[in-house]
Amino acid sequence: MTSPSLRSTAAAERQALVRALRQHGPHAHTLCEGWTAHDLAVHVAARDARPHLVFGQELPVVGDAAREKYKTFEKMDFEDLLDRIEAGVPSWHPARSRAVDDAVNTVEFFVHTEDVLRAEELSLSDEEPADIEPADTDPADAETVGTELQPRRRRAPEAVQRRLWQHASRTLFLAAARKHNRRITFISPGFGSVTHGSSKDPMISLEGAPGELILWAFGREQAADVTLRRH
């Protein structure tokens, strides 16, 4: 059996996403505004099979054709979509290379997995406290189950967290600082720290696990477990 530390991080998060979607079902809410789990599965399956169908819909000339073909994925059965996602990209796809796959998909699949899992968590937090059993998890996630206070929150394996930090610290956190017009120091104990943004902007610091910082940077502030400090 392959050691978890040697597994492709994108492949690990792909399977985590499939498990989350399958567990919660096609009608479950997600953190992607206006999207159900089925909508999210359509997005991922189309992105895998025909990236231009996702990214080309707003382009002139080709946009209409892209939107029409995207509709074919929208009409697919939920389980068929999950089977496609689980199988991975077609043989010609650049992401068949582990290096490319990890680079372009680890963050994508991590965020979308949490989009499914944490939408339920947020809805539960708005209800009266109840006796909640931890969600069923795959044996591969056995060491990443959430805390007593957050029974449905998983923790991604360290190899995934390191990959998330590697990618986000270079580009995503820079984009987040620019978006918020802040000079932001991102701190993740055990992984590192990095500061982005103009020295003229107000400064804040954010501390948390790499995945939590990424969720914040992606606009999932309400769902992200981070500590924010203003300076």
PDB file of C-alpha atoms in Angstrom:
ATOM      1  CA  MET A   1       0.000   0.000   0.000  1.00  0.00           C
ATOM      2  CA  THR A   2       1.256   3.482  -0.851  1.00  0.00           C
ATOM      3  CA  SER A   3       2.223   5.589   2.142  1.00  0.00           C
ATOM      4  CA  PRO A   4      -0.154   8.551   2.628  1.00  0.00           C
ATOM      5  CA  SER A   5       2.822  10.902   2.519  1.00  0.00           C
ATOM      6  CA  LEU A   6       3.712   9.598  -0.951  1.00  0.00           C
ATOM      7  CA  ARG A   7       0.226   9.718  -2.434  1.00  0.00           C
ATOM      8  CA  SER A   8      -0.724  12.357  -4.970  1.00  0.00           C
ATOM      9  CA  THR A   9      -2.351  15.119  -2.940  1.00  0.00           C
ATOM     10  CA  ALA A  10      -4.769  15.933  -5.760  1.00  0.00           C
ATOM     11  CA  ALA A  11      -5.793  12.279  -6.031  1.00  0.00           C
ATOM     12  CA  ALA A  12      -6.390  12.106  -2.281  1.00  0.00           C
ATOM     13  CA  GLU A  13      -8.557  15.230  -2.346  1.00  0.00           C
ATOM     14  CA  ARG A  14     -10.423  14.017  -5.438  1.00  0.00           C
ATOM     15  CA  GLN A  15     -11.520  10.915  -3.558  1.00  0.00           C
ATOM     16  CA  ALA A  16     -12.405  12.984  -0.480  1.00  0.00           C
ATOM     17  CA  LEU A  17     -14.613  15.166  -2.679  1.00  0.00           C
ATOM     18  CA  VAL A  18     -16.386  12.152  -4.178  1.00  0.00           C
ATOM     19  CA  ARG A  19     -17.027  10.735  -0.691  1.00  0.00           C
ATOM     20  CA  ALA A  20     -18.429  14.056   0.526  1.00  0.00           C
ATOM     21  CA  LEU A  21     -20.720  14.439  -2.487  1.00  0.00           C
ATOM     22  CA  ARG A  22     -21.921  10.858  -2.304  1.00  0.00           C
ATOM     23  CA  GLN A  23     -22.582  11.066   1.425  1.00  0.00           C
ATOM     24  CA  HIS A  24     -24.581  14.288   1.262  1.00  0.00           C
ATOM     25  CA  GLY A  25     -26.507  13.663  -1.957  1.00  0.00           C
ATOM     26  CA  PRO A  26     -27.356  15.781  -5.005  1.00  0.00           C
ATOM     27  CA  HIS A  27     -29.679  18.240  -3.257  1.00  0.00           C
ATOM     28  CA  ALA A  28     -27.327  19.206  -0.418  1.00  0.00           C
ATOM     29  CA  HIS A  29     -26.407  22.854  -0.057  1.00  0.00           C
ATOM     30  CA  THR A  30     -22.811  23.975  -0.583  1.00  0.00           C
ATOM     31  CA  LEU A  31     -20.774  27.065   0.242  1.00  0.00           C
ATOM     32  CA  CYS A  32     -20.827  27.942  -3.476  1.00  0.00           C
ATOM     33  CA  GLU A  33     -23.685  30.427  -3.497  1.00  0.00           C
ATOM     34  CA  GLY A  34     -26.684  29.093  -5.405  1.00  0.00           C
ATOM     35  CA  TRP A  35     -25.104  25.687  -6.041  1.00  0.00           C
ATOM     36  CA  THR A  36     -26.316  22.325  -4.822  1.00  0.00           C
ATOM     37  CA  ALA A  37     -24.028  19.310  -4.596  1.00  0.00           C
ATOM     38  CA  HIS A  38     -25.273  18.293  -8.055  1.00  0.00           C
ATOM     39  CA  ASP A  39     -24.274  21.690  -9.479  1.00  0.00           C
ATOM     40  CA  LEU A  40     -20.837  21.314  -7.938  1.00  0.00           C
ATOM     41  CA  ALA A  41     -20.458  17.806  -9.369  1.00  0.00           C
ATOM     42  CA  VAL A  42     -21.402  19.143 -12.817  1.00  0.00           C
ATOM     43  CA  HIS A  43     -18.726  21.828 -12.530  1.00  0.00           C
ATOM     44  CA  VAL A  44     -15.990  19.360 -11.538  1.00  0.00           C
ATOM     45  CA  ALA A  45     -16.936  16.719 -14.119  1.00  0.00           C
ATOM     46  CA  ALA A  46     -17.064  19.301 -16.914  1.00  0.00           C
ATOM     47  CA  ARG A  47     -13.770  20.842 -15.774  1.00  0.00           C
ATOM     48  CA  ASP A  48     -12.144  17.398 -15.876  1.00  0.00           C
ATOM     49  CA  ALA A  49     -13.480  16.414 -19.286  1.00  0.00           C
ATOM     50  CA  ARG A  50     -13.603  19.719 -21.176  1.00  0.00           C
ATOM     51  CA  PRO A  51     -11.975  22.622 -19.300  1.00  0.00           C
ATOM     52  CA  HIS A  52     -13.083  25.088 -21.976  1.00  0.00           C
ATOM     53  CA  LEU A  53     -16.729  24.383 -21.129  1.00  0.00           C
ATOM     54  CA  VAL A  54     -16.143  25.959 -17.715  1.00  0.00           C
ATOM     55  CA  PHE A  55     -13.748  28.737 -18.623  1.00  0.00           C
ATOM     56  CA  GLY A  56     -15.043  29.560 -22.115  1.00  0.00           C
ATOM     57  CA  GLN A  57     -18.697  30.283 -21.420  1.00  0.00           C
ATOM     58  CA  GLU A  58     -18.151  34.027 -21.145  1.00  0.00           C
ATOM     59  CA  LEU A  59     -15.927  34.290 -24.219  1.00  0.00           C
ATOM     60  CA  PRO A  60     -17.194  35.740 -27.509  1.00  0.00           C
ATOM     61  CA  VAL A  61     -17.841  33.396 -30.435  1.00  0.00           C
ATOM     62  CA  VAL A  62     -17.216  30.157 -28.504  1.00  0.00           C
ATOM     63  CA  GLY A  63     -19.318  31.047 -25.461  1.00  0.00           C
ATOM     64  CA  ASP A  64     -22.666  29.861 -26.842  1.00  0.00           C
ATOM     65  CA  ALA A  65     -21.265  26.485 -27.894  1.00  0.00           C
ATOM     66  CA  ALA A  66     -19.580  26.027 -24.513  1.00  0.00           C
ATOM     67  CA  ARG A  67     -22.809  26.752 -22.663  1.00  0.00           C
ATOM     68  CA  GLU A  68     -24.751  24.269 -24.796  1.00  0.00           C
ATOM     69  CA  LYS A  69     -22.241  21.478 -24.210  1.00  0.00           C
ATOM     70  CA  TYR A  70     -22.142  22.291 -20.499  1.00  0.00           C
ATOM     71  CA  LYS A  71     -25.861  21.559 -20.392  1.00  0.00           C
ATOM     72  CA  THR A  72     -25.157  17.946 -21.327  1.00  0.00           C
ATOM     73  CA  PHE A  73     -23.342  17.567 -18.005  1.00  0.00           C
ATOM     74  CA  GLU A  74     -26.196  19.286 -16.162  1.00  0.00           C
ATOM     75  CA  LYS A  75     -28.574  16.596 -17.454  1.00  0.00           C
ATOM     76  CA  MET A  76     -26.425  13.711 -16.176  1.00  0.00           C
ATOM     77  CA  ASP A  77     -27.434  11.552 -13.235  1.00  0.00           C
ATOM     78  CA  PHE A  78     -25.636  12.452 -10.011  1.00  0.00           C
ATOM     79  CA  GLU A  79     -24.048   9.014  -9.600  1.00  0.00           C
ATOM     80  CA  ASP A  80     -22.805   9.105 -13.201  1.00  0.00           C
ATOM     81  CA  LEU A  81     -21.156  12.443 -12.493  1.00  0.00           C
ATOM     82  CA  LEU A  82     -19.498  11.038  -9.372  1.00  0.00           C
ATOM     83  CA  ASP A  83     -18.240   8.013 -11.310  1.00  0.00           C
ATOM     84  CA  ARG A  84     -16.675  10.383 -13.847  1.00  0.00           C
ATOM     85  CA  ILE A  85     -15.037  12.470 -11.146  1.00  0.00           C
ATOM     86  CA  GLU A  86     -13.757   9.401  -9.332  1.00  0.00           C
ATOM     87  CA  ALA A  87     -12.228   8.022 -12.554  1.00  0.00           C
ATOM     88  CA  GLY A  88     -10.231  11.210 -13.107  1.00  0.00           C
ATOM     89  CA  VAL A  89      -9.296  13.112 -16.228  1.00  0.00           C
ATOM     90  CA  PRO A  90      -9.112  11.539 -19.730  1.00  0.00           C
ATOM     91  CA  SER A  91      -5.837  10.117 -21.031  1.00  0.00           C
ATOM     92  CA  TRP A  92      -4.957  13.186 -23.115  1.00  0.00           C
ATOM     93  CA  HIS A  93      -5.372  15.624 -20.225  1.00  0.00           C
ATOM     94  CA  PRO A  94      -2.219  17.355 -18.874  1.00  0.00           C
ATOM     95  CA  ALA A  95      -3.386  16.541 -15.333  1.00  0.00           C
ATOM     96  CA  ARG A  96      -2.657  12.865 -16.003  1.00  0.00           C
ATOM     97  CA  SER A  97       0.819  13.927 -14.898  1.00  0.00           C
ATOM     98  CA  ARG A  98       1.035  13.790 -11.106  1.00  0.00           C
ATOM     99  CA  ALA A  99       2.996  17.045 -10.973  1.00  0.00           C
ATOM    100  CA  VAL A 100       0.400  18.916 -13.030  1.00  0.00           C
ATOM    101  CA  ASP A 101      -2.475  17.262 -11.191  1.00  0.00           C
ATOM    102  CA  ASP A 102      -1.119  18.251  -7.779  1.00  0.00           C
ATOM    103  CA  ALA A 103      -0.413  21.780  -8.973  1.00  0.00           C
ATOM    104  CA  VAL A 104      -3.819  22.548 -10.505  1.00  0.00           C
ATOM    105  CA  ASN A 105      -6.203  20.327  -8.548  1.00  0.00           C
ATOM    106  CA  THR A 106      -5.140  19.976  -4.899  1.00  0.00           C
ATOM    107  CA  VAL A 107      -6.464  23.397  -3.873  1.00  0.00           C
ATOM    108  CA  GLU A 108      -9.529  23.074  -6.137  1.00  0.00           C
ATOM    109  CA  PHE A 109     -10.624  19.725  -4.719  1.00  0.00           C
ATOM    110  CA  PHE A 110      -9.820  20.667  -1.121  1.00  0.00           C
ATOM    111  CA  VAL A 111     -11.967  23.807  -1.299  1.00  0.00           C
ATOM    112  CA  HIS A 112     -14.872  22.054  -2.997  1.00  0.00           C
ATOM    113  CA  THR A 113     -14.795  19.194  -0.494  1.00  0.00           C
ATOM    114  CA  GLU A 114     -15.094  21.728   2.306  1.00  0.00           C
ATOM    115  CA  ASP A 115     -17.818  23.534   0.324  1.00  0.00           C
ATOM    116  CA  VAL A 116     -19.916  20.395   0.768  1.00  0.00           C
ATOM    117  CA  LEU A 117     -18.948  19.469   4.329  1.00  0.00           C
ATOM    118  CA  ARG A 118     -19.030  22.916   5.911  1.00  0.00           C
ATOM    119  CA  ALA A 119     -22.326  23.998   4.410  1.00  0.00           C
ATOM    120  CA  GLU A 120     -23.931  21.372   6.631  1.00  0.00           C
ATOM    121  CA  GLU A 121     -21.778  22.440   9.563  1.00  0.00           C
ATOM    122  CA  LEU A 122     -22.910  26.057   9.226  1.00  0.00           C
ATOM    123  CA  SER A 123     -26.553  25.052   8.977  1.00  0.00           C
ATOM    124  CA  LEU A 124     -26.200  22.920  12.115  1.00  0.00           C
ATOM    125  CA  SER A 125     -24.600  25.810  13.994  1.00  0.00           C
ATOM    126  CA  ASP A 126     -27.773  27.849  13.408  1.00  0.00           C
ATOM    127  CA  GLU A 127     -29.925  25.194  15.049  1.00  0.00           C
ATOM    128  CA  GLU A 128     -30.436  24.286  18.704  1.00  0.00           C
ATOM    129  CA  PRO A 129     -27.589  22.140  20.132  1.00  0.00           C
ATOM    130  CA  ALA A 130     -28.237  18.426  19.725  1.00  0.00           C
ATOM    131  CA  ASP A 131     -26.522  15.106  20.225  1.00  0.00           C
ATOM    132  CA  ILE A 132     -24.648  14.754  16.934  1.00  0.00           C
ATOM    133  CA  GLU A 133     -22.848  11.628  15.876  1.00  0.00           C
ATOM    134  CA  PRO A 134     -19.623  12.144  13.902  1.00  0.00           C
ATOM    135  CA  ALA A 135     -20.107  11.758  10.172  1.00  0.00           C
ATOM    136  CA  ASP A 136     -19.103   8.459   8.614  1.00  0.00           C
ATOM    137  CA  THR A 137     -15.629   8.604   7.150  1.00  0.00           C
ATOM    138  CA  ASP A 138     -13.653   6.484   4.788  1.00  0.00           C
ATOM    139  CA  PRO A 139     -10.759   4.556   6.407  1.00  0.00           C
ATOM    140  CA  ALA A 140      -8.409   6.796   4.441  1.00  0.00           C
ATOM    141  CA  ASP A 141      -9.703   9.731   6.490  1.00  0.00           C
ATOM    142  CA  ALA A 142      -9.631   7.937   9.830  1.00  0.00           C
ATOM    143  CA  GLU A 143      -6.815  10.085  11.194  1.00  0.00           C
ATOM    144  CA  THR A 144      -8.358  13.294   9.925  1.00  0.00           C
ATOM    145  CA  VAL A 145     -11.736  13.283  11.711  1.00  0.00           C
ATOM    146  CA  GLY A 146     -12.807  16.564  13.336  1.00  0.00           C
ATOM    147  CA  THR A 147     -12.876  17.611  16.965  1.00  0.00           C
ATOM    148  CA  GLU A 148     -15.529  17.047  19.622  1.00  0.00           C
ATOM    149  CA  LEU A 149     -16.806  20.598  19.116  1.00  0.00           C
ATOM    150  CA  GLN A 150     -16.775  20.217  15.329  1.00  0.00           C
ATOM    151  CA  PRO A 151     -17.687  16.545  14.804  1.00  0.00           C
ATOM    152  CA  ARG A 152     -18.287  16.872  11.069  1.00  0.00           C
ATOM    153  CA  ARG A 153     -15.087  18.728  10.213  1.00  0.00           C
ATOM    154  CA  ARG A 154     -12.238  16.707   8.809  1.00  0.00           C
ATOM    155  CA  ARG A 155      -8.601  17.668   8.923  1.00  0.00           C
ATOM    156  CA  ALA A 156      -6.727  17.114   5.674  1.00  0.00           C
ATOM    157  CA  PRO A 157      -3.569  14.982   5.954  1.00  0.00           C
ATOM    158  CA  GLU A 158      -0.274  16.789   6.519  1.00  0.00           C
ATOM    159  CA  ALA A 159       0.942  16.047   2.971  1.00  0.00           C
ATOM    160  CA  VAL A 160      -2.134  17.810   1.601  1.00  0.00           C
ATOM    161  CA  GLN A 161      -1.694  20.733   3.989  1.00  0.00           C
ATOM    162  CA  ARG A 162       1.917  21.150   2.912  1.00  0.00           C
ATOM    163  CA  ARG A 163       0.877  21.166  -0.738  1.00  0.00           C
ATOM    164  CA  LEU A 164      -1.846  23.701   0.011  1.00  0.00           C
ATOM    165  CA  TRP A 165       0.630  25.976   1.759  1.00  0.00           C
ATOM    166  CA  GLN A 166       3.160  25.630  -1.053  1.00  0.00           C
ATOM    167  CA  HIS A 167       0.709  26.792  -3.699  1.00  0.00           C
ATOM    168  CA  ALA A 168      -1.270  29.362  -1.743  1.00  0.00           C
ATOM    169  CA  SER A 169       1.694  31.188  -0.244  1.00  0.00           C
ATOM    170  CA  ARG A 170       2.960  32.047  -3.724  1.00  0.00           C
ATOM    171  CA  THR A 171      -0.149  33.287  -5.502  1.00  0.00           C
ATOM    172  CA  LEU A 172      -3.506  32.885  -3.770  1.00  0.00           C
ATOM    173  CA  PHE A 173      -2.563  34.836  -0.653  1.00  0.00           C
ATOM    174  CA  LEU A 174      -1.158  37.631  -2.811  1.00  0.00           C
ATOM    175  CA  ALA A 175      -4.455  37.862  -4.697  1.00  0.00           C
ATOM    176  CA  ALA A 176      -6.388  37.878  -1.406  1.00  0.00           C
ATOM    177  CA  ALA A 177      -4.314  40.769  -0.038  1.00  0.00           C
ATOM    178  CA  ARG A 178      -4.953  42.778  -3.183  1.00  0.00           C
ATOM    179  CA  LYS A 179      -8.668  41.970  -3.116  1.00  0.00           C
ATOM    180  CA  HIS A 180      -9.035  43.164   0.482  1.00  0.00           C
ATOM    181  CA  ASN A 181      -6.685  46.158   0.044  1.00  0.00           C
ATOM    182  CA  ARG A 182      -4.730  45.005   3.080  1.00  0.00           C
ATOM    183  CA  ARG A 183      -1.195  44.061   3.875  1.00  0.00           C
ATOM    184  CA  ILE A 184      -1.724  40.580   5.259  1.00  0.00           C
ATOM    185  CA  THR A 185       0.640  38.265   7.100  1.00  0.00           C
ATOM    186  CA  PHE A 186      -0.528  34.675   6.738  1.00  0.00           C
ATOM    187  CA  ILE A 187       0.781  32.511   9.570  1.00  0.00           C
ATOM    188  CA  SER A 188       0.474  28.741   9.713  1.00  0.00           C
ATOM    189  CA  PRO A 189       2.296  27.122  12.651  1.00  0.00           C
ATOM    190  CA  GLY A 190       4.499  24.310  11.444  1.00  0.00           C
ATOM    191  CA  PHE A 191       4.304  25.425   7.819  1.00  0.00           C
ATOM    192  CA  GLY A 192       5.546  29.015   7.683  1.00  0.00           C
ATOM    193  CA  SER A 193       4.477  32.614   7.297  1.00  0.00           C
ATOM    194  CA  VAL A 194       4.308  35.019   4.385  1.00  0.00           C
ATOM    195  CA  THR A 195       3.299  38.657   3.977  1.00  0.00           C
ATOM    196  CA  HIS A 196       1.618  40.124   0.907  1.00  0.00           C
ATOM    197  CA  GLY A 197       0.154  43.500   0.043  1.00  0.00           C
ATOM    198  CA  SER A 198       1.237  47.107  -0.220  1.00  0.00           C
ATOM    199  CA  SER A 199       3.131  48.616   2.706  1.00  0.00           C
ATOM    200  CA  LYS A 200       0.716  51.561   2.467  1.00  0.00           C
ATOM    201  CA  ASP A 201      -2.328  49.394   3.241  1.00  0.00           C
ATOM    202  CA  PRO A 202      -3.663  48.669   6.761  1.00  0.00           C
ATOM    203  CA  MET A 203      -2.026  45.549   8.156  1.00  0.00           C
ATOM    204  CA  ILE A 204      -3.705  42.457   9.552  1.00  0.00           C
ATOM    205  CA  SER A 205      -2.478  38.964  10.345  1.00  0.00           C
ATOM    206  CA  LEU A 206      -4.298  35.684   9.894  1.00  0.00           C
ATOM    207  CA  GLU A 207      -3.310  32.491  11.670  1.00  0.00           C
ATOM    208  CA  GLY A 208      -4.542  28.994  11.003  1.00  0.00           C
ATOM    209  CA  ALA A 209      -3.872  25.708   9.224  1.00  0.00           C
ATOM    210  CA  PRO A 210      -3.042  26.104   5.513  1.00  0.00           C
ATOM    211  CA  GLY A 211      -6.459  24.842   4.457  1.00  0.00           C
ATOM    212  CA  GLU A 212      -8.226  27.283   6.779  1.00  0.00           C
ATOM    213  CA  LEU A 213      -6.237  30.209   5.410  1.00  0.00           C
ATOM    214  CA  ILE A 214      -7.089  29.092   1.875  1.00  0.00           C
ATOM    215  CA  LEU A 215     -10.803  28.954   2.653  1.00  0.00           C
ATOM    216  CA  TRP A 216     -10.600  32.497   4.023  1.00  0.00           C
ATOM    217  CA  ALA A 217      -8.707  33.658   0.926  1.00  0.00           C
ATOM    218  CA  PHE A 218     -11.363  32.052  -1.288  1.00  0.00           C
ATOM    219  CA  GLY A 219     -14.096  34.074   0.379  1.00  0.00           C
ATOM    220  CA  ARG A 220     -15.329  31.368   2.773  1.00  0.00           C
ATOM    221  CA  GLU A 221     -14.575  33.595   5.775  1.00  0.00           C
ATOM    222  CA  GLN A 222     -17.564  32.420   7.796  1.00  0.00           C
ATOM    223  CA  ALA A 223     -16.525  28.788   7.476  1.00  0.00           C
ATOM    224  CA  ALA A 224     -12.777  29.268   7.956  1.00  0.00           C
ATOM    225  CA  ASP A 225     -11.203  28.559  11.345  1.00  0.00           C
ATOM    226  CA  VAL A 226      -8.670  31.407  11.488  1.00  0.00           C
ATOM    227  CA  THR A 227      -7.545  33.980  14.032  1.00  0.00           C
ATOM    228  CA  LEU A 228      -7.557  37.539  12.653  1.00  0.00           C
ATOM    229  CA  ARG A 229      -5.568  40.310  14.314  1.00  0.00           C
ATOM    230  CA  ARG A 230      -5.525  43.971  13.325  1.00  0.00           C
ATOM    231  CA  HIS A 231      -2.329  45.968  13.804  1.00  0.00           C
TER     232      HIS A 231
END
